[in-house]
PDB file of C-alpha atoms and ligand atoms in Angstrom:
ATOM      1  CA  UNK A 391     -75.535 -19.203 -71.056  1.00 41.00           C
ATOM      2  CA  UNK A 392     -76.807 -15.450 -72.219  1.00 45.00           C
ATOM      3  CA  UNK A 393     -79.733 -17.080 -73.969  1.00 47.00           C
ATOM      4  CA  UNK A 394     -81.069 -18.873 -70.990  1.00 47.00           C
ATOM      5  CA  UNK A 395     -80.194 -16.192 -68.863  1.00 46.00           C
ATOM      6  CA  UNK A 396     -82.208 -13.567 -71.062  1.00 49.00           C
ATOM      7  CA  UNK A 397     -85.082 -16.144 -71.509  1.00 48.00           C
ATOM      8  CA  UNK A 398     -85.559 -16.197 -67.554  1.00 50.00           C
ATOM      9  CA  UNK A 399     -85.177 -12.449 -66.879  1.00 43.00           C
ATOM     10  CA  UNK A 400     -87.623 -11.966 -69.237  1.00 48.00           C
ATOM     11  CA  UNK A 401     -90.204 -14.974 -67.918  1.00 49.00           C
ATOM     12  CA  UNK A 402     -89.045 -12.849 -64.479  1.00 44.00           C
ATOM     13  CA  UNK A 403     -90.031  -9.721 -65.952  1.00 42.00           C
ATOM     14  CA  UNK A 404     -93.377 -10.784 -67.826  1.00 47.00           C
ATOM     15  CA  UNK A 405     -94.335 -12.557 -64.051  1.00 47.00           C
ATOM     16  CA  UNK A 406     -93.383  -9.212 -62.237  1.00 43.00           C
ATOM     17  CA  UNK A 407     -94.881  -6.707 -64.635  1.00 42.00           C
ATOM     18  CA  UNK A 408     -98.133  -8.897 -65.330  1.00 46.00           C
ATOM     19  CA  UNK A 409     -99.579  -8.542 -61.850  1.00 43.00           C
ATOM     20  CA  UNK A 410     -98.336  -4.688 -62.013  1.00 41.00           C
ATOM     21  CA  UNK A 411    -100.259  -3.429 -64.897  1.00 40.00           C
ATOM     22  CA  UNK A 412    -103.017  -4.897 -63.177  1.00 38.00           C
ATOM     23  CA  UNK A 413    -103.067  -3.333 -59.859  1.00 41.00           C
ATOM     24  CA  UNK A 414    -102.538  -0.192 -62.150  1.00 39.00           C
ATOM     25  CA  UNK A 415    -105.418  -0.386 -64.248  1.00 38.00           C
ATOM     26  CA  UNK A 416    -107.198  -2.020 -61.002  1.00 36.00           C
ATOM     27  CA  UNK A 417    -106.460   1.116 -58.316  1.00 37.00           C
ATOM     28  CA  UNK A 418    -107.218   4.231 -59.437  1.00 38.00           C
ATOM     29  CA  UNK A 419    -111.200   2.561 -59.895  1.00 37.00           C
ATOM     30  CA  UNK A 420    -111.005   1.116 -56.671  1.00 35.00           C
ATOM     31  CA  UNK A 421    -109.092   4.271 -54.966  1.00 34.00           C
ATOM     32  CA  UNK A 422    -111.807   6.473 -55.967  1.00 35.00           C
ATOM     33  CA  UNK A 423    -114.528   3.852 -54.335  1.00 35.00           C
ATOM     34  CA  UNK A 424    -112.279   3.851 -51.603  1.00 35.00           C
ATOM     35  CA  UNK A 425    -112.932   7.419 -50.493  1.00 40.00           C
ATOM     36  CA  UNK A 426    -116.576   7.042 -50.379  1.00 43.00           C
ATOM     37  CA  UNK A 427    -117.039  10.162 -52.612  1.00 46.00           C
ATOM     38  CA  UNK A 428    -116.292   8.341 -55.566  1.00 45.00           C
ATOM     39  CA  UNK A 429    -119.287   7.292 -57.324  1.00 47.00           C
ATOM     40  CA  UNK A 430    -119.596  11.076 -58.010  1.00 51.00           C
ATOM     41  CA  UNK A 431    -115.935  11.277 -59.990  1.00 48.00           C
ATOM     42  CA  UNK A 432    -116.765   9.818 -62.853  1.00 45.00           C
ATOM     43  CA  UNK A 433    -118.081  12.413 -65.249  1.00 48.00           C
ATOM     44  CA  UNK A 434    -120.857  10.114 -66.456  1.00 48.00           C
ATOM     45  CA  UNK A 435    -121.828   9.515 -63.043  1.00 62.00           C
ATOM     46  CA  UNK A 436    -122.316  13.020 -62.024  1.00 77.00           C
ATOM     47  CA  UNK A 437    -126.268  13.699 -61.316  1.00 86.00           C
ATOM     48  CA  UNK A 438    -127.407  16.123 -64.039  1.00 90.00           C
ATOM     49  CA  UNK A 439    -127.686  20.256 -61.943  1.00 93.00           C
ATOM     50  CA  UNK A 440    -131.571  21.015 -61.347  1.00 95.00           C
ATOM     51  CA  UNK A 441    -132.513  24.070 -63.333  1.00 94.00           C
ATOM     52  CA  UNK A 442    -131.113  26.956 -62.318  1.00 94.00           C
ATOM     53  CA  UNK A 443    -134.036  28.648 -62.237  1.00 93.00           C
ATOM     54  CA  UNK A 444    -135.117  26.908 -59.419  1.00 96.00           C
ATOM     55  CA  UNK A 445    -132.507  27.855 -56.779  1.00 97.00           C
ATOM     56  CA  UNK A 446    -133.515  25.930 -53.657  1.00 98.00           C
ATOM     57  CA  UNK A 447    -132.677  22.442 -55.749  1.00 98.00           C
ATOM     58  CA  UNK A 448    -129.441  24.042 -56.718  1.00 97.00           C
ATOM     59  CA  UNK A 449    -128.711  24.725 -52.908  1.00 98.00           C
ATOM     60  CA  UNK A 450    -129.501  20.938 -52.109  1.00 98.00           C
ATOM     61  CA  UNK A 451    -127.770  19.370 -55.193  1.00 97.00           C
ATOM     62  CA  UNK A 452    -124.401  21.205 -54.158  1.00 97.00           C
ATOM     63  CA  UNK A 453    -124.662  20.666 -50.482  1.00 98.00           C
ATOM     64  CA  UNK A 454    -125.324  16.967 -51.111  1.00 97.00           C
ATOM     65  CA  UNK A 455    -122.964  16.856 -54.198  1.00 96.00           C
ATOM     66  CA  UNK A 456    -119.470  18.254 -52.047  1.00 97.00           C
ATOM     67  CA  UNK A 457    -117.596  15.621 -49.458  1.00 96.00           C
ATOM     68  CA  UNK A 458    -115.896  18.970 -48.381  1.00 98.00           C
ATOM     69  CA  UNK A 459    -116.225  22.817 -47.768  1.00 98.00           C
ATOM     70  CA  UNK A 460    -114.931  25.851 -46.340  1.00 98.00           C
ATOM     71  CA  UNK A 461    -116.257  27.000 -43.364  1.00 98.00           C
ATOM     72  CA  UNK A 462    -115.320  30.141 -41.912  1.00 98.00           C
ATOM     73  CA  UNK A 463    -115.699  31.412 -38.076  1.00 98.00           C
ATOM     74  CA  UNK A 464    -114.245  34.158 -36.120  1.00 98.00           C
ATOM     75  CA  UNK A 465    -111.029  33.927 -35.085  1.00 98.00           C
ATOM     76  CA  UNK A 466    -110.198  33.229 -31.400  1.00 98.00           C
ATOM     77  CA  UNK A 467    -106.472  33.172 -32.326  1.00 96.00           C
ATOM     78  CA  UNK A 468    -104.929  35.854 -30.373  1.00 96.00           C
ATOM     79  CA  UNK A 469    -102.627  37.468 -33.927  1.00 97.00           C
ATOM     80  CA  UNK A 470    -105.976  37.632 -35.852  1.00 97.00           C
ATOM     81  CA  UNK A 471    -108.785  37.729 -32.980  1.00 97.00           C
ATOM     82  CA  UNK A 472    -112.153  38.848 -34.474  1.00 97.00           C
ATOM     83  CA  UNK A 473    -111.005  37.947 -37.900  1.00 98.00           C
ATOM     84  CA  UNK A 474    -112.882  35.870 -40.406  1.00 97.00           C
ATOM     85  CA  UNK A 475    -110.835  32.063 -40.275  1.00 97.00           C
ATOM     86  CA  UNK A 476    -112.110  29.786 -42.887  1.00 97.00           C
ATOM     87  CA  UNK A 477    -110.947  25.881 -42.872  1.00 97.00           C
ATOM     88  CA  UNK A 478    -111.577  23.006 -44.826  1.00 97.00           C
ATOM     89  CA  UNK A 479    -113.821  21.023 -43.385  1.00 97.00           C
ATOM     90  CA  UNK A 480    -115.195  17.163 -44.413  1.00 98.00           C
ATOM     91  CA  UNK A 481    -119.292  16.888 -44.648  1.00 98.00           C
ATOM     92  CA  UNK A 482    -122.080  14.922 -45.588  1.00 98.00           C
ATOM     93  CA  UNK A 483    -125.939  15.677 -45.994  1.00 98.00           C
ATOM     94  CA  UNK A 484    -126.266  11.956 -46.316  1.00 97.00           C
ATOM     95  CA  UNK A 485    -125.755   8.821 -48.130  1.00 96.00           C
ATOM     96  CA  UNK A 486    -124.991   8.879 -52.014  1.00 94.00           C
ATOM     97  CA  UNK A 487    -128.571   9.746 -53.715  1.00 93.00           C
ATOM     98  CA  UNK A 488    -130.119  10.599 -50.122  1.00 95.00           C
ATOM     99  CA  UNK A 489    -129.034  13.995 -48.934  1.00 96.00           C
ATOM    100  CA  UNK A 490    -130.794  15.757 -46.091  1.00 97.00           C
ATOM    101  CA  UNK A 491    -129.676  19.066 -46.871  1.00 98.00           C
ATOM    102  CA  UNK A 492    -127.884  18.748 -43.251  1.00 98.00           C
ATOM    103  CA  UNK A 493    -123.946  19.726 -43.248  1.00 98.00           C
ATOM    104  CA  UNK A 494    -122.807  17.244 -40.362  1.00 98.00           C
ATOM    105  CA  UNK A 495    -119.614  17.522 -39.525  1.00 98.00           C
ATOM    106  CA  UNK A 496    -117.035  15.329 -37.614  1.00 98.00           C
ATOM    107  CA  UNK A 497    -115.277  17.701 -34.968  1.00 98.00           C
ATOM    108  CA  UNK A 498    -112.446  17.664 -32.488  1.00 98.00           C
ATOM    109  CA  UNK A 499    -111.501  20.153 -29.403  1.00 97.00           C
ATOM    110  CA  UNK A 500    -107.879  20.030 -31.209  1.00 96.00           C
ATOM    111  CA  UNK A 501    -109.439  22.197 -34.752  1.00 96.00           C
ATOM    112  CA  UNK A 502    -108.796  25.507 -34.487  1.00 95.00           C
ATOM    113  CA  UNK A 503    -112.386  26.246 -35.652  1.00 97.00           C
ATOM    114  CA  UNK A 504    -113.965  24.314 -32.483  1.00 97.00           C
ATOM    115  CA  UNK A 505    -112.024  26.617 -30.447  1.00 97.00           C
ATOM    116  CA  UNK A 506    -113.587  29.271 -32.738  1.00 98.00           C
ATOM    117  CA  UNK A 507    -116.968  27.774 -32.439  1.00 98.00           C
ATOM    118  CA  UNK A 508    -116.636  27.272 -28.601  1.00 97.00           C
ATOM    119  CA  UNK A 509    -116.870  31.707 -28.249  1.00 97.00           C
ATOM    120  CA  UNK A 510    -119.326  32.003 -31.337  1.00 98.00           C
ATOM    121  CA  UNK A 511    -121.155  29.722 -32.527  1.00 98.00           C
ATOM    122  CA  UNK A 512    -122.024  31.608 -35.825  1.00 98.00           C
ATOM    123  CA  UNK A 513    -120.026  30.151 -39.232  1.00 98.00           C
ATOM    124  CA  UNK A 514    -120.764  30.029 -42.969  1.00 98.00           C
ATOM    125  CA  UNK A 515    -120.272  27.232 -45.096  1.00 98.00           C
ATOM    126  CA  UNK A 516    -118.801  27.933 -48.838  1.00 98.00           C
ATOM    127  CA  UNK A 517    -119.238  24.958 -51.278  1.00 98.00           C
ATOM    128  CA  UNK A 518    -118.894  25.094 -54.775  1.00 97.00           C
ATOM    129  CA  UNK A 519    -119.236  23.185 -58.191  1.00 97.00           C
ATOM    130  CA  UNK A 520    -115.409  23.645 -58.659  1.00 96.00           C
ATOM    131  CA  UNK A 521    -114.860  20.715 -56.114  1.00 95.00           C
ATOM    132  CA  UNK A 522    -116.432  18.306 -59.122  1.00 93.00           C
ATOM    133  CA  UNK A 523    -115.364  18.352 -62.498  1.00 92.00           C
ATOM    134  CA  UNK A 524    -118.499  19.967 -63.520  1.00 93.00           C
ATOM    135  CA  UNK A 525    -116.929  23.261 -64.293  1.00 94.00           C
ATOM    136  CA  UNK A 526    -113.674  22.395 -65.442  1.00 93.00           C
ATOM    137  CA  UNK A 527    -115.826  20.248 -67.913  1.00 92.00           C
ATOM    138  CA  UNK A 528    -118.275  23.007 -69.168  1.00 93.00           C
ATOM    139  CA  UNK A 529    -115.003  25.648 -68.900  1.00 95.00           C
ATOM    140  CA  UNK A 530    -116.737  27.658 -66.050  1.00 96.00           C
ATOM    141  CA  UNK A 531    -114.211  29.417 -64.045  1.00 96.00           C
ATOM    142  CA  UNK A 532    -115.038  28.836 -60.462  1.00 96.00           C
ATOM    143  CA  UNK A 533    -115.465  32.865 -59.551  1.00 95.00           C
ATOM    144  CA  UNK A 534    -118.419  32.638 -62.532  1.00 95.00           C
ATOM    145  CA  UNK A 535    -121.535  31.794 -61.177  1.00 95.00           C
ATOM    146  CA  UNK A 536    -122.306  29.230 -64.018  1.00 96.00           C
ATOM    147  CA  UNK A 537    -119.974  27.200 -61.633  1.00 96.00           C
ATOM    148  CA  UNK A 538    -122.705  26.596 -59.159  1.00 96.00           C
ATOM    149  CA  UNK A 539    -122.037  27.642 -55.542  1.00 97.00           C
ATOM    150  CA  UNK A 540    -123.439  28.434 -52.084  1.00 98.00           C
ATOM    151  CA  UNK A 541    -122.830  30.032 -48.869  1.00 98.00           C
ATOM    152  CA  UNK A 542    -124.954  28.898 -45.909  1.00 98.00           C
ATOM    153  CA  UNK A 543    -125.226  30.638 -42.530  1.00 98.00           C
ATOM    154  CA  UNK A 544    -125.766  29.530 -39.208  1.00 98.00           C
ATOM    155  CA  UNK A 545    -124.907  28.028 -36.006  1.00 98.00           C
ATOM    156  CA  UNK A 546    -122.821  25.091 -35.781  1.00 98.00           C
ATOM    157  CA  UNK A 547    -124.449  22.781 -32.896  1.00 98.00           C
ATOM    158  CA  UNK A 548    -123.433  19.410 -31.655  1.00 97.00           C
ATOM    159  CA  UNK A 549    -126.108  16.607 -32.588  1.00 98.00           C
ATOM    160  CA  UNK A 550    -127.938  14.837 -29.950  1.00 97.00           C
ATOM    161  CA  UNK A 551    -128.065  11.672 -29.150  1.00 97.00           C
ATOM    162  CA  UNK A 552    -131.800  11.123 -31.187  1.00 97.00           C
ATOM    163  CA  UNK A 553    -129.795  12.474 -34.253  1.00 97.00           C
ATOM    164  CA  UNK A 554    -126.183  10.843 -33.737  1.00 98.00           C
ATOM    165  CA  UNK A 555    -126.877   7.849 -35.719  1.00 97.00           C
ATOM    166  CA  UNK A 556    -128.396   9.765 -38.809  1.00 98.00           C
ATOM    167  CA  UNK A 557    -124.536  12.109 -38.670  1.00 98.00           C
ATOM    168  CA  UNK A 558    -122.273   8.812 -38.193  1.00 98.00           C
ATOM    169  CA  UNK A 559    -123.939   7.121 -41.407  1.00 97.00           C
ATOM    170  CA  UNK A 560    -123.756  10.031 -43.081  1.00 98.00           C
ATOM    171  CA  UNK A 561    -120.420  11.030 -42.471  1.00 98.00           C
ATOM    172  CA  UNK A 562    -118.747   7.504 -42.315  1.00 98.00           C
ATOM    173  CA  UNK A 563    -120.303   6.571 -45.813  1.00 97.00           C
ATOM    174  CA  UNK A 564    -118.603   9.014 -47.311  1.00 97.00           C
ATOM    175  CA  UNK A 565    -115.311   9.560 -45.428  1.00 98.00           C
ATOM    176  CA  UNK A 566    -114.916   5.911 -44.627  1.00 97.00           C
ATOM    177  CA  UNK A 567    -111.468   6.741 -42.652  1.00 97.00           C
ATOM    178  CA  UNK A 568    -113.159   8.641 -40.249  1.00 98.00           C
ATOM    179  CA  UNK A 569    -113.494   5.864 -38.313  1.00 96.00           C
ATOM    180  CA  UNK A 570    -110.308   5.193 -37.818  1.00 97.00           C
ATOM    181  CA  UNK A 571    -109.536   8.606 -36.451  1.00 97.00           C
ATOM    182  CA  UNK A 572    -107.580   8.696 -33.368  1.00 97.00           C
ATOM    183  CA  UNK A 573    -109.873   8.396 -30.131  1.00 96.00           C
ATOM    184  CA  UNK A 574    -107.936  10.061 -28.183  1.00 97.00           C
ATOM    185  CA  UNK A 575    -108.866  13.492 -30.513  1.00 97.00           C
ATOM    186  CA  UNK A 576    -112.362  13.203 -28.634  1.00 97.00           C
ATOM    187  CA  UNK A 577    -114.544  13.336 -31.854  1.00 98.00           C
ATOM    188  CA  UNK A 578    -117.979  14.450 -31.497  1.00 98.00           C
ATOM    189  CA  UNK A 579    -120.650  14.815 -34.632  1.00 98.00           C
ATOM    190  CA  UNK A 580    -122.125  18.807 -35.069  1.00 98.00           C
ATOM    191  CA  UNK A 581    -124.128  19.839 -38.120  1.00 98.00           C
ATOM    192  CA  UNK A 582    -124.805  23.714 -39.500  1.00 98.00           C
ATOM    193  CA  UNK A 583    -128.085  24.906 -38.158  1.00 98.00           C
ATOM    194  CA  UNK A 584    -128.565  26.677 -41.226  1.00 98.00           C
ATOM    195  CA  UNK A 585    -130.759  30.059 -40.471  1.00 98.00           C
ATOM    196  CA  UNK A 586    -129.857  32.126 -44.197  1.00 98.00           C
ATOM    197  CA  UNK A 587    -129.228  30.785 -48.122  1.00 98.00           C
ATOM    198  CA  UNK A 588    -127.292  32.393 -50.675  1.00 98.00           C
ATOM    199  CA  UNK A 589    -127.498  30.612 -54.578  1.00 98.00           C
ATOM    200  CA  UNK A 590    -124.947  31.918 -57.052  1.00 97.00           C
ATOM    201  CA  UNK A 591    -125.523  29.366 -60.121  1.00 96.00           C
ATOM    202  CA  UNK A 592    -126.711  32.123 -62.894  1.00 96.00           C
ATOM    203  CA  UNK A 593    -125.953  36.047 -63.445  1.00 95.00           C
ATOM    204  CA  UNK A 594    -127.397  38.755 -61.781  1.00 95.00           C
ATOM    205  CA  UNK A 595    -126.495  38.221 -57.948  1.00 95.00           C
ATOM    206  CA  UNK A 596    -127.152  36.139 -55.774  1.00 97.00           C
ATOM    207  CA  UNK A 597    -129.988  34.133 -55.179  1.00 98.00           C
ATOM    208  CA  UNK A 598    -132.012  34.368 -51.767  1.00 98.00           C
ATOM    209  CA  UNK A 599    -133.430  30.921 -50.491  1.00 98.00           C
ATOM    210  CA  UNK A 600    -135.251  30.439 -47.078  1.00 98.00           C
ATOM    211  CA  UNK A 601    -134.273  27.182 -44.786  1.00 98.00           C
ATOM    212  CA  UNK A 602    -137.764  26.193 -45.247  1.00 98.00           C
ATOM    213  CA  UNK A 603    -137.865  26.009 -49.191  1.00 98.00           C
ATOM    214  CA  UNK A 604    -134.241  24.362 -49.010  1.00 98.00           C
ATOM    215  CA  UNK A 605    -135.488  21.702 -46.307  1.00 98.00           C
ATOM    216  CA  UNK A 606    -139.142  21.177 -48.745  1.00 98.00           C
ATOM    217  CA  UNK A 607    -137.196  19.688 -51.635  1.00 96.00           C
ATOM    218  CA  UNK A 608    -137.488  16.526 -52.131  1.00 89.00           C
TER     219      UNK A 608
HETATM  220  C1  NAG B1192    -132.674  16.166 -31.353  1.00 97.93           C
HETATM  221  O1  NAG B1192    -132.502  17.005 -32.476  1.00 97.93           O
HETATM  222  C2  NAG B1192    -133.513  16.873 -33.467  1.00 97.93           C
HETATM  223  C3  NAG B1192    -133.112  17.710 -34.666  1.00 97.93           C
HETATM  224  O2  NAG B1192    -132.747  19.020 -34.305  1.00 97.93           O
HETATM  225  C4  NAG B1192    -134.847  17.280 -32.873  1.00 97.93           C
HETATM  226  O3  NAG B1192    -135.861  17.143 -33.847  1.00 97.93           O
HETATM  227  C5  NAG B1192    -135.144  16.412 -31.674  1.00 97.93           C
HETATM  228  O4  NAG B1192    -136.334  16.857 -31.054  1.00 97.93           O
HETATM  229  C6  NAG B1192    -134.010  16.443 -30.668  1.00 97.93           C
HETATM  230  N1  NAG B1192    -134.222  15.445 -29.662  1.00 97.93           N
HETATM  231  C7  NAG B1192    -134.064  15.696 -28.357  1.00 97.93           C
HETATM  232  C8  NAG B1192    -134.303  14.543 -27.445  1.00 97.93           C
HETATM  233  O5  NAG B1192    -133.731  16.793 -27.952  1.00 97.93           O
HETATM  234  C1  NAG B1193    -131.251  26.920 -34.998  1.00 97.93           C
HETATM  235  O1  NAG B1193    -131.405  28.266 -35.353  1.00 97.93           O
HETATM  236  C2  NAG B1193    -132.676  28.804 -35.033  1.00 97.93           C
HETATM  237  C3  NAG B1193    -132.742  30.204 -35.615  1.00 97.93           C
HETATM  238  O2  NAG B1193    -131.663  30.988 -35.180  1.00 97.93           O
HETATM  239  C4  NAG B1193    -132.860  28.753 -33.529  1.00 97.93           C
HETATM  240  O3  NAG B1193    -134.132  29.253 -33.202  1.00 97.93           O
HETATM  241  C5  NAG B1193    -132.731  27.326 -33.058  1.00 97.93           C
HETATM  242  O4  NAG B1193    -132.787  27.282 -31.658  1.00 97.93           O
HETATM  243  C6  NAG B1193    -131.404  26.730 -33.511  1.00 97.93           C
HETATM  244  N1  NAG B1193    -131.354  25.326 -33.177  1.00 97.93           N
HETATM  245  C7  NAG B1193    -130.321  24.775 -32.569  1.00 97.93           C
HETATM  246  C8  NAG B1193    -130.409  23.296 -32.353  1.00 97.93           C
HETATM  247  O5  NAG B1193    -129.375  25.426 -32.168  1.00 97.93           O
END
């Protein structure tokens, strides 16, 4: 009896396990497609950084390079009214190899920052290198400025309709489950009217770059 037994535990186990080790090697590849951001994980994938010399393709390579930043507005909340309030916040310049250079965002009435937004429209935008693996490969700390980041400034405006399309591909490309977001959250596309440009991807402080320069790169 044990024999037999054994035999089909283990034909059991070897028709269980089989189809296991499969969707393990299988998902984490299709996970990271699955989030839209995920051509970009793969170190080999990774577009090489533009010299740094040449700041205004640094500023578009990490706007278009980060799913995700921190923006920051001024506090509306009545414990820390007036106070700088920074939030994570999902983005997209546009679709994988064709970036814009425009942060659109995918807001709610419910964020805390809308509310923000709703008495000042002013914000800045933080996005870094660090959110890749491109300085935890090289060993760049993410305070060093050899880990690429910027800080726009602006307004934060809600698109029009001429311009909706152009946010809803961008964003849904890339954050695929935004469209599944509840309705009821009233969700409404708004991008950073950027109006000031600050490049830290070398020593010696940061580098100044004008809309106009950031917009010209092609
Ligand atoms: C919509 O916004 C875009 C970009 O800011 C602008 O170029 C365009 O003139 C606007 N269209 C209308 C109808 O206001
Ligand atoms: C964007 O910012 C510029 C400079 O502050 C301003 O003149 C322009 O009206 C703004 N555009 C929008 C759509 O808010």
């Amino acid at each position: 009896m044990a024999g037999p037994v054994r035999g089909s535990v283990r034909a059991l186990f070897a028709a269980l396990l089989a189809p296991l080790l499969v969707a393990l090697l299988v998902a984490p590849a299709s996970g990271r497609g699955g989030r839209g951001h995920g051509d970009w994980d793969a170190d080999l994938l990774l577009p090489p950084l533009p010299p740094r010399e040449d700041a205004a393709r640094v500023a578009r390579f990490v706007t278009h390079i980060c799913d995700w930043g921190a923006l920051a507005t001024v506090s509306t909340q009545e414990a820390v009214r007036g106070w700088p309030f920074a939030d994570v916040l999902s983005l997209s310049d546009g679709p994988p190899g064709a970036g814009s250079g425009v942060p659109y965002f995918y807001l709610s009435p419910m964020q805390q920052l809308v509310g923000n937004l709703q008495e000042n429209p002013y914000a800045t935008l933080t996005m870094s290198l660090a959110q890749t693996n491109f300085c935890r490969k090289h060993g760049f700390d993410p305070q060093s400025p050899l880990c690429a980041h910027i800080i726009l400034a602006g307004t934060v405006t809600k698109v029009n309709e001429t311009e909706r399309d152009t946010a809803q591909q961008s964003l849904f490309i890339r954050h695929p489950e935004m469209k599944d977001w509840p309705a009821s959250h009233q969700w409404f596309f708004a991008k950073l009217n950027i109006t000031n440009i600050w490049v830290l991807d070398y020593f010696g402080g940061p580098k100044i770059v004008t809309p106009e320069a950031y917009y010209n790169v092609t």
